[in-house]
């Protein structure tokens, strides 16, 4: 009877020990749920971190066509321009060059002629000093802000008309590149370079100032020595007289 009870007790203890070393199925399922939720959260975070593609800028308004652009190519007479000297404004070179034909009277300001023809010219000072509007006309440079149509032009004896003045105007269209960032790698290097240049200039100026200070102090010492010698000489002369 005792052996039977001891066997039952040993079997119960063995079962308890086996259950202690095994993990319950509920914990495994909870762990799998936690891992899947973490995976889902990481994927959503990665999707949020992905930068969106920048949409192309669409202006809210468009430039209206001028009367000359709407009417197309018109002759000088149809445009209502009067003048004896034919003038052609050229902007750009090669295939991208644009030409505007007009006419003017001798002595008429080129600035007024360009504005009447619809030719845009970028001006700076308006006094002919900066050279922003400088243009090339038949091999010579002129500045439309102050120059006028020459009055000493010669008439062609065969045609009885003036020779066409071709004025090559500077291009104004420039490609603007913007990074859209407050700083970039290039700006950081440029900043360091500017700081190095500034520190070098400070060291150079400090050395020059130190040299000037030393020269000034040496001159002051020399003046002090000469004054002391002069005072001593005067004192000796006064003592001899007495």
PDB file of C-alpha atoms in Angstrom:
ATOM      1  CA  UNK A   1       0.000   0.000   0.000  1.00  0.00           C
ATOM      2  CA  UNK A   2       2.833   2.350   0.815  1.00  0.00           C
ATOM      3  CA  UNK A   3       4.599   1.638  -2.445  1.00  0.00           C
ATOM      4  CA  UNK A   4       1.418   2.403  -4.392  1.00  0.00           C
ATOM      5  CA  UNK A   5       0.995   5.747  -2.632  1.00  0.00           C
ATOM      6  CA  UNK A   6       4.674   6.619  -3.140  1.00  0.00           C
ATOM      7  CA  UNK A   7       4.395   5.889  -6.859  1.00  0.00           C
ATOM      8  CA  UNK A   8       1.327   8.139  -7.194  1.00  0.00           C
ATOM      9  CA  UNK A   9       3.071  10.942  -5.272  1.00  0.00           C
ATOM     10  CA  UNK A  10       6.187  10.670  -7.491  1.00  0.00           C
ATOM     11  CA  UNK A  11       4.032  10.851 -10.655  1.00  0.00           C
ATOM     12  CA  UNK A  12       2.261  13.985  -9.381  1.00  0.00           C
ATOM     13  CA  UNK A  13       5.572  15.693  -8.515  1.00  0.00           C
ATOM     14  CA  UNK A  14       6.981  14.806 -11.956  1.00  0.00           C
ATOM     15  CA  UNK A  15       3.953  16.316 -13.709  1.00  0.00           C
ATOM     16  CA  UNK A  16       4.237  19.499 -11.661  1.00  0.00           C
ATOM     17  CA  UNK A  17       7.924  19.852 -12.550  1.00  0.00           C
ATOM     18  CA  UNK A  18       7.227  19.348 -16.272  1.00  0.00           C
ATOM     19  CA  UNK A  19       4.513  22.029 -16.258  1.00  0.00           C
ATOM     20  CA  UNK A  20       6.847  24.445 -14.497  1.00  0.00           C
ATOM     21  CA  UNK A  21       9.440  24.229 -17.293  1.00  0.00           C
ATOM     22  CA  UNK A  22       6.912  24.643 -20.163  1.00  0.00           C
ATOM     23  CA  UNK A  23       5.559  28.086 -21.233  1.00  0.00           C
ATOM     24  CA  UNK A  24       1.800  28.584 -21.451  1.00  0.00           C
ATOM     25  CA  UNK A  25       0.329  29.014 -24.935  1.00  0.00           C
ATOM     26  CA  UNK A  26      -1.282  32.332 -24.000  1.00  0.00           C
ATOM     27  CA  UNK A  27       2.107  33.992 -23.406  1.00  0.00           C
ATOM     28  CA  UNK A  28       3.371  32.783 -26.797  1.00  0.00           C
ATOM     29  CA  UNK A  29       0.336  34.210 -28.551  1.00  0.00           C
ATOM     30  CA  UNK A  30       0.717  37.515 -26.708  1.00  0.00           C
ATOM     31  CA  UNK A  31       4.401  37.670 -27.683  1.00  0.00           C
ATOM     32  CA  UNK A  32       3.520  37.050 -31.331  1.00  0.00           C
ATOM     33  CA  UNK A  33       0.880  39.799 -31.178  1.00  0.00           C
ATOM     34  CA  UNK A  34       3.375  42.229 -29.663  1.00  0.00           C
ATOM     35  CA  UNK A  35       5.973  41.423 -32.328  1.00  0.00           C
ATOM     36  CA  UNK A  36       3.443  41.903 -35.144  1.00  0.00           C
ATOM     37  CA  UNK A  37       2.275  45.218 -33.684  1.00  0.00           C
ATOM     38  CA  UNK A  38       5.897  46.404 -33.436  1.00  0.00           C
ATOM     39  CA  UNK A  39       6.520  45.406 -37.044  1.00  0.00           C
ATOM     40  CA  UNK A  40       3.394  47.283 -38.139  1.00  0.00           C
ATOM     41  CA  UNK A  41       4.412  50.393 -36.196  1.00  0.00           C
ATOM     42  CA  UNK A  42       7.942  50.367 -37.660  1.00  0.00           C
ATOM     43  CA  UNK A  43       6.601  50.016 -41.192  1.00  0.00           C
ATOM     44  CA  UNK A  44       4.192  52.901 -40.720  1.00  0.00           C
ATOM     45  CA  UNK A  45       6.988  55.063 -39.257  1.00  0.00           C
ATOM     46  CA  UNK A  46       9.245  54.234 -42.223  1.00  0.00           C
ATOM     47  CA  UNK A  47       6.457  55.157 -44.608  1.00  0.00           C
ATOM     48  CA  UNK A  48       6.018  58.484 -42.817  1.00  0.00           C
ATOM     49  CA  UNK A  49       9.767  59.216 -42.938  1.00  0.00           C
ATOM     50  CA  UNK A  50       9.948  58.779 -46.717  1.00  0.00           C
ATOM     51  CA  UNK A  51      10.257  62.255 -48.321  1.00  0.00           C
ATOM     52  CA  UNK A  52       7.508  63.233 -50.671  1.00  0.00           C
ATOM     53  CA  UNK A  53       8.351  64.248 -54.199  1.00  0.00           C
ATOM     54  CA  UNK A  54       8.264  67.987 -54.739  1.00  0.00           C
ATOM     55  CA  UNK A  55       5.540  69.093 -57.053  1.00  0.00           C
ATOM     56  CA  UNK A  56       6.453  71.369 -59.908  1.00  0.00           C
ATOM     57  CA  UNK A  57       5.722  75.013 -59.202  1.00  0.00           C
ATOM     58  CA  UNK A  58       2.691  76.284 -61.077  1.00  0.00           C
ATOM     59  CA  UNK A  59       2.386  80.085 -61.110  1.00  0.00           C
ATOM     60  CA  UNK A  60      -0.950  81.538 -60.099  1.00  0.00           C
ATOM     61  CA  UNK A  61      -0.877  84.063 -62.909  1.00  0.00           C
ATOM     62  CA  UNK A  62       0.555  84.172 -66.411  1.00  0.00           C
ATOM     63  CA  UNK A  63       1.967  87.099 -68.323  1.00  0.00           C
ATOM     64  CA  UNK A  64      -0.444  88.498 -70.854  1.00  0.00           C
ATOM     65  CA  UNK A  65       0.669  88.840 -74.443  1.00  0.00           C
ATOM     66  CA  UNK A  66       1.463  92.336 -75.649  1.00  0.00           C
ATOM     67  CA  UNK A  67      -0.238  93.957 -78.632  1.00  0.00           C
ATOM     68  CA  UNK A  68       2.822  93.260 -80.768  1.00  0.00           C
ATOM     69  CA  UNK A  69       2.752  89.560 -79.808  1.00  0.00           C
ATOM     70  CA  UNK A  70      -0.970  89.287 -80.471  1.00  0.00           C
ATOM     71  CA  UNK A  71      -0.818  91.026 -83.829  1.00  0.00           C
ATOM     72  CA  UNK A  72       2.218  89.040 -84.973  1.00  0.00           C
ATOM     73  CA  UNK A  73       4.907  90.371 -87.313  1.00  0.00           C
ATOM     74  CA  UNK A  74       4.027  93.879 -88.488  1.00  0.00           C
ATOM     75  CA  UNK A  75       6.004  96.256 -90.615  1.00  0.00           C
ATOM     76  CA  UNK A  76       7.384  99.520 -89.265  1.00  0.00           C
ATOM     77  CA  UNK A  77       4.656 101.505 -91.052  1.00  0.00           C
ATOM     78  CA  UNK A  78       1.918  99.252 -89.670  1.00  0.00           C
ATOM     79  CA  UNK A  79       3.293  99.714 -86.157  1.00  0.00           C
ATOM     80  CA  UNK A  80       3.027 103.462 -86.560  1.00  0.00           C
ATOM     81  CA  UNK A  81       6.724 104.145 -86.038  1.00  0.00           C
ATOM     82  CA  UNK A  82       8.312 106.946 -88.019  1.00  0.00           C
ATOM     83  CA  UNK A  83      12.004 107.284 -88.685  1.00  0.00           C
ATOM     84  CA  UNK A  84      14.628 107.403 -91.343  1.00  0.00           C
ATOM     85  CA  UNK A  85      17.253 105.219 -89.642  1.00  0.00           C
ATOM     86  CA  UNK A  86      16.386 101.492 -89.549  1.00  0.00           C
ATOM     87  CA  UNK A  87      17.406  99.871 -86.241  1.00  0.00           C
ATOM     88  CA  UNK A  88      17.452  96.181 -85.329  1.00  0.00           C
ATOM     89  CA  UNK A  89      17.729  95.099 -81.695  1.00  0.00           C
ATOM     90  CA  UNK A  90      19.369  91.666 -81.270  1.00  0.00           C
ATOM     91  CA  UNK A  91      19.224  89.793 -77.977  1.00  0.00           C
ATOM     92  CA  UNK A  92      21.123  86.515 -77.644  1.00  0.00           C
ATOM     93  CA  UNK A  93      23.197  84.581 -80.134  1.00  0.00           C
ATOM     94  CA  UNK A  94      22.672  81.673 -82.484  1.00  0.00           C
ATOM     95  CA  UNK A  95      19.291  79.996 -82.801  1.00  0.00           C
ATOM     96  CA  UNK A  96      18.007  81.525 -79.554  1.00  0.00           C
ATOM     97  CA  UNK A  97      18.581  85.074 -80.771  1.00  0.00           C
ATOM     98  CA  UNK A  98      15.587  87.400 -81.019  1.00  0.00           C
ATOM     99  CA  UNK A  99      15.324  90.354 -83.412  1.00  0.00           C
ATOM    100  CA  UNK A 100      13.130  93.446 -83.168  1.00  0.00           C
ATOM    101  CA  UNK A 101      13.074  95.841 -86.106  1.00  0.00           C
ATOM    102  CA  UNK A 102      12.173  99.493 -85.694  1.00  0.00           C
ATOM    103  CA  UNK A 103      13.056 102.934 -87.017  1.00  0.00           C
ATOM    104  CA  UNK A 104      14.187 106.190 -85.435  1.00  0.00           C
ATOM    105  CA  UNK A 105      15.149 109.735 -86.278  1.00  0.00           C
ATOM    106  CA  UNK A 106      18.770 110.954 -86.032  1.00  0.00           C
ATOM    107  CA  UNK A 107      19.410 112.350 -82.557  1.00  0.00           C
ATOM    108  CA  UNK A 108      16.579 110.387 -80.932  1.00  0.00           C
ATOM    109  CA  UNK A 109      17.574 108.782 -77.556  1.00  0.00           C
ATOM    110  CA  UNK A 110      18.163 105.039 -77.861  1.00  0.00           C
ATOM    111  CA  UNK A 111      16.411 104.463 -74.529  1.00  0.00           C
ATOM    112  CA  UNK A 112      13.209 105.893 -76.011  1.00  0.00           C
ATOM    113  CA  UNK A 113      13.674 103.945 -79.254  1.00  0.00           C
ATOM    114  CA  UNK A 114      14.042 100.652 -77.360  1.00  0.00           C
ATOM    115  CA  UNK A 115      10.977 101.292 -75.203  1.00  0.00           C
ATOM    116  CA  UNK A 116       8.863 102.165 -78.264  1.00  0.00           C
ATOM    117  CA  UNK A 117       9.985  98.992 -80.041  1.00  0.00           C
ATOM    118  CA  UNK A 118       9.297  96.809 -76.973  1.00  0.00           C
ATOM    119  CA  UNK A 119      12.934  95.855 -76.430  1.00  0.00           C
ATOM    120  CA  UNK A 120      13.741  95.331 -72.746  1.00  0.00           C
ATOM    121  CA  UNK A 121      17.129  96.647 -71.646  1.00  0.00           C
ATOM    122  CA  UNK A 122      18.390  96.321 -68.091  1.00  0.00           C
ATOM    123  CA  UNK A 123      19.578  99.680 -66.749  1.00  0.00           C
ATOM    124  CA  UNK A 124      21.654 100.419 -63.673  1.00  0.00           C
ATOM    125  CA  UNK A 125      22.698 103.948 -62.767  1.00  0.00           C
ATOM    126  CA  UNK A 126      21.060 105.623 -65.756  1.00  0.00           C
ATOM    127  CA  UNK A 127      24.088 107.940 -66.099  1.00  0.00           C
ATOM    128  CA  UNK A 128      26.323 105.827 -68.352  1.00  0.00           C
ATOM    129  CA  UNK A 129      28.801 105.020 -65.565  1.00  0.00           C
ATOM    130  CA  UNK A 130      28.060 101.440 -64.444  1.00  0.00           C
ATOM    131  CA  UNK A 131      27.899  99.816 -67.898  1.00  0.00           C
ATOM    132  CA  UNK A 132      24.877  97.612 -67.127  1.00  0.00           C
ATOM    133  CA  UNK A 133      23.100  98.584 -70.373  1.00  0.00           C
ATOM    134  CA  UNK A 134      26.256  98.555 -72.532  1.00  0.00           C
ATOM    135  CA  UNK A 135      25.506  97.212 -76.012  1.00  0.00           C
ATOM    136  CA  UNK A 136      27.437  96.570 -79.227  1.00  0.00           C
ATOM    137  CA  UNK A 137      26.428  98.465 -82.373  1.00  0.00           C
ATOM    138  CA  UNK A 138      28.285  97.873 -85.654  1.00  0.00           C
ATOM    139  CA  UNK A 139      31.561  97.087 -83.868  1.00  0.00           C
ATOM    140  CA  UNK A 140      31.336  99.954 -81.362  1.00  0.00           C
ATOM    141  CA  UNK A 141      30.132  99.928 -77.766  1.00  0.00           C
ATOM    142  CA  UNK A 142      27.437 102.336 -76.690  1.00  0.00           C
ATOM    143  CA  UNK A 143      25.232 102.878 -73.649  1.00  0.00           C
ATOM    144  CA  UNK A 144      21.540 103.318 -74.494  1.00  0.00           C
ATOM    145  CA  UNK A 145      20.799 105.143 -71.240  1.00  0.00           C
ATOM    146  CA  UNK A 146      22.660 108.263 -72.443  1.00  0.00           C
ATOM    147  CA  UNK A 147      23.505 107.685 -76.129  1.00  0.00           C
ATOM    148  CA  UNK A 148      21.332 108.720 -79.065  1.00  0.00           C
ATOM    149  CA  UNK A 149      21.013 107.802 -82.720  1.00  0.00           C
ATOM    150  CA  UNK A 150      24.054 109.314 -84.494  1.00  0.00           C
ATOM    151  CA  UNK A 151      23.391 112.397 -86.557  1.00  0.00           C
ATOM    152  CA  UNK A 152      26.435 111.972 -88.831  1.00  0.00           C
ATOM    153  CA  UNK A 153      25.267 108.794 -90.563  1.00  0.00           C
ATOM    154  CA  UNK A 154      25.906 108.610 -94.294  1.00  0.00           C
ATOM    155  CA  UNK A 155      23.177 107.775 -96.801  1.00  0.00           C
ATOM    156  CA  UNK A 156      23.794 104.924 -99.201  1.00  0.00           C
ATOM    157  CA  UNK A 157      23.956 106.508-102.694  1.00  0.00           C
ATOM    158  CA  UNK A 158      22.506 103.416-104.385  1.00  0.00           C
ATOM    159  CA  UNK A 159      19.449 102.930-102.171  1.00  0.00           C
ATOM    160  CA  UNK A 160      19.150 106.469-100.822  1.00  0.00           C
ATOM    161  CA  UNK A 161      18.587 105.142 -97.281  1.00  0.00           C
ATOM    162  CA  UNK A 162      20.595 104.920 -94.099  1.00  0.00           C
ATOM    163  CA  UNK A 163      22.494 101.756 -93.192  1.00  0.00           C
ATOM    164  CA  UNK A 164      20.732  99.518 -90.663  1.00  0.00           C
ATOM    165  CA  UNK A 165      22.015  99.857 -87.114  1.00  0.00           C
ATOM    166  CA  UNK A 166      22.231  96.428 -85.424  1.00  0.00           C
ATOM    167  CA  UNK A 167      22.333  96.849 -81.635  1.00  0.00           C
ATOM    168  CA  UNK A 168      23.274  93.700 -79.716  1.00  0.00           C
ATOM    169  CA  UNK A 169      21.642  93.870 -76.292  1.00  0.00           C
ATOM    170  CA  UNK A 170      22.802  91.829 -73.310  1.00  0.00           C
ATOM    171  CA  UNK A 171      20.679  88.818 -72.403  1.00  0.00           C
ATOM    172  CA  UNK A 172      18.671  89.161 -69.210  1.00  0.00           C
ATOM    173  CA  UNK A 173      17.403  85.641 -68.715  1.00  0.00           C
ATOM    174  CA  UNK A 174      19.367  83.860 -66.007  1.00  0.00           C
ATOM    175  CA  UNK A 175      18.903  80.363 -64.653  1.00  0.00           C
ATOM    176  CA  UNK A 176      18.162  80.563 -60.924  1.00  0.00           C
ATOM    177  CA  UNK A 177      19.073  77.508 -58.859  1.00  0.00           C
ATOM    178  CA  UNK A 178      17.682  77.274 -55.353  1.00  0.00           C
ATOM    179  CA  UNK A 179      18.427  74.387 -53.011  1.00  0.00           C
ATOM    180  CA  UNK A 180      15.454  75.164 -50.813  1.00  0.00           C
ATOM    181  CA  UNK A 181      17.575  74.613 -47.697  1.00  0.00           C
ATOM    182  CA  UNK A 182      18.837  76.993 -45.085  1.00  0.00           C
ATOM    183  CA  UNK A 183      22.335  75.507 -45.396  1.00  0.00           C
ATOM    184  CA  UNK A 184      24.222  73.048 -47.561  1.00  0.00           C
ATOM    185  CA  UNK A 185      27.588  71.297 -47.600  1.00  0.00           C
ATOM    186  CA  UNK A 186      28.971  73.977 -49.918  1.00  0.00           C
ATOM    187  CA  UNK A 187      27.841  76.785 -47.619  1.00  0.00           C
ATOM    188  CA  UNK A 188      29.516  75.073 -44.638  1.00  0.00           C
ATOM    189  CA  UNK A 189      32.856  74.844 -46.465  1.00  0.00           C
ATOM    190  CA  UNK A 190      32.532  78.447 -47.662  1.00  0.00           C
ATOM    191  CA  UNK A 191      31.851  79.524 -44.079  1.00  0.00           C
ATOM    192  CA  UNK A 192      34.965  77.764 -42.799  1.00  0.00           C
ATOM    193  CA  UNK A 193      36.998  79.290 -45.639  1.00  0.00           C
ATOM    194  CA  UNK A 194      35.737  82.784 -44.849  1.00  0.00           C
ATOM    195  CA  UNK A 195      36.560  82.289 -41.176  1.00  0.00           C
ATOM    196  CA  UNK A 196      40.092  81.183 -42.076  1.00  0.00           C
ATOM    197  CA  UNK A 197      40.547  84.236 -44.277  1.00  0.00           C
ATOM    198  CA  UNK A 198      39.275  86.470 -41.490  1.00  0.00           C
ATOM    199  CA  UNK A 199      41.634  84.905 -38.930  1.00  0.00           C
ATOM    200  CA  UNK A 200      44.555  85.254 -41.339  1.00  0.00           C
ATOM    201  CA  UNK A 201      43.706  88.916 -41.859  1.00  0.00           C
ATOM    202  CA  UNK A 202      43.569  89.485 -38.099  1.00  0.00           C
ATOM    203  CA  UNK A 203      46.988  87.888 -37.611  1.00  0.00           C
ATOM    204  CA  UNK A 204      48.456  89.941 -40.460  1.00  0.00           C
ATOM    205  CA  UNK A 205      47.003  93.208 -39.143  1.00  0.00           C
ATOM    206  CA  UNK A 206      48.163  92.394 -35.622  1.00  0.00           C
ATOM    207  CA  UNK A 207      51.720  91.832 -36.806  1.00  0.00           C
ATOM    208  CA  UNK A 208      51.689  95.071 -38.769  1.00  0.00           C
ATOM    209  CA  UNK A 209      50.287  96.956 -35.765  1.00  0.00           C
ATOM    210  CA  UNK A 210      52.921  95.451 -33.468  1.00  0.00           C
ATOM    211  CA  UNK A 211      55.673  96.494 -35.853  1.00  0.00           C
ATOM    212  CA  UNK A 212      54.294 100.043 -36.034  1.00  0.00           C
ATOM    213  CA  UNK A 213      54.032 100.186 -32.239  1.00  0.00           C
ATOM    214  CA  UNK A 214      57.638  99.067 -31.825  1.00  0.00           C
ATOM    215  CA  UNK A 215      58.832 101.680 -34.319  1.00  0.00           C
ATOM    216  CA  UNK A 216      56.837 104.366 -32.538  1.00  0.00           C
ATOM    217  CA  UNK A 217      58.210 103.366 -29.122  1.00  0.00           C
ATOM    218  CA  UNK A 218      61.775 103.346 -30.448  1.00  0.00           C
ATOM    219  CA  UNK A 219      61.278 106.865 -31.860  1.00  0.00           C
ATOM    220  CA  UNK A 220      59.828 108.045 -28.560  1.00  0.00           C
ATOM    221  CA  UNK A 221      62.811 106.572 -26.691  1.00  0.00           C
ATOM    222  CA  UNK A 222      65.149 108.338 -29.099  1.00  0.00           C
ATOM    223  CA  UNK A 223      63.319 111.665 -28.521  1.00  0.00           C
ATOM    224  CA  UNK A 224      63.492 111.154 -24.741  1.00  0.00           C
ATOM    225  CA  UNK A 225      67.236 110.477 -24.933  1.00  0.00           C
ATOM    226  CA  UNK A 226      67.853 113.585 -27.035  1.00  0.00           C
ATOM    227  CA  UNK A 227      65.816 115.791 -24.676  1.00  0.00           C
ATOM    228  CA  UNK A 228      67.704 114.486 -21.664  1.00  0.00           C
ATOM    229  CA  UNK A 229      71.038 115.178 -23.374  1.00  0.00           C
ATOM    230  CA  UNK A 230      69.879 118.674 -24.276  1.00  0.00           C
ATOM    231  CA  UNK A 231      68.761 119.388 -20.706  1.00  0.00           C
ATOM    232  CA  UNK A 232      72.057 118.086 -19.350  1.00  0.00           C
ATOM    233  CA  UNK A 233      73.999 120.238 -21.783  1.00  0.00           C
ATOM    234  CA  UNK A 234      72.035 123.332 -20.762  1.00  0.00           C
ATOM    235  CA  UNK A 235      72.587 122.558 -17.089  1.00  0.00           C
ATOM    236  CA  UNK A 236      76.370 122.250 -17.649  1.00  0.00           C
ATOM    237  CA  UNK A 237      76.452 125.543 -19.570  1.00  0.00           C
ATOM    238  CA  UNK A 238      74.500 127.275 -16.792  1.00  0.00           C
ATOM    239  CA  UNK A 239      76.875 125.860 -14.152  1.00  0.00           C
ATOM    240  CA  UNK A 240      79.949 127.135 -16.078  1.00  0.00           C
ATOM    241  CA  UNK A 241      78.517 130.659 -16.317  1.00  0.00           C
ATOM    242  CA  UNK A 242      77.857 130.764 -12.600  1.00  0.00           C
TER     243      UNK A 242
END
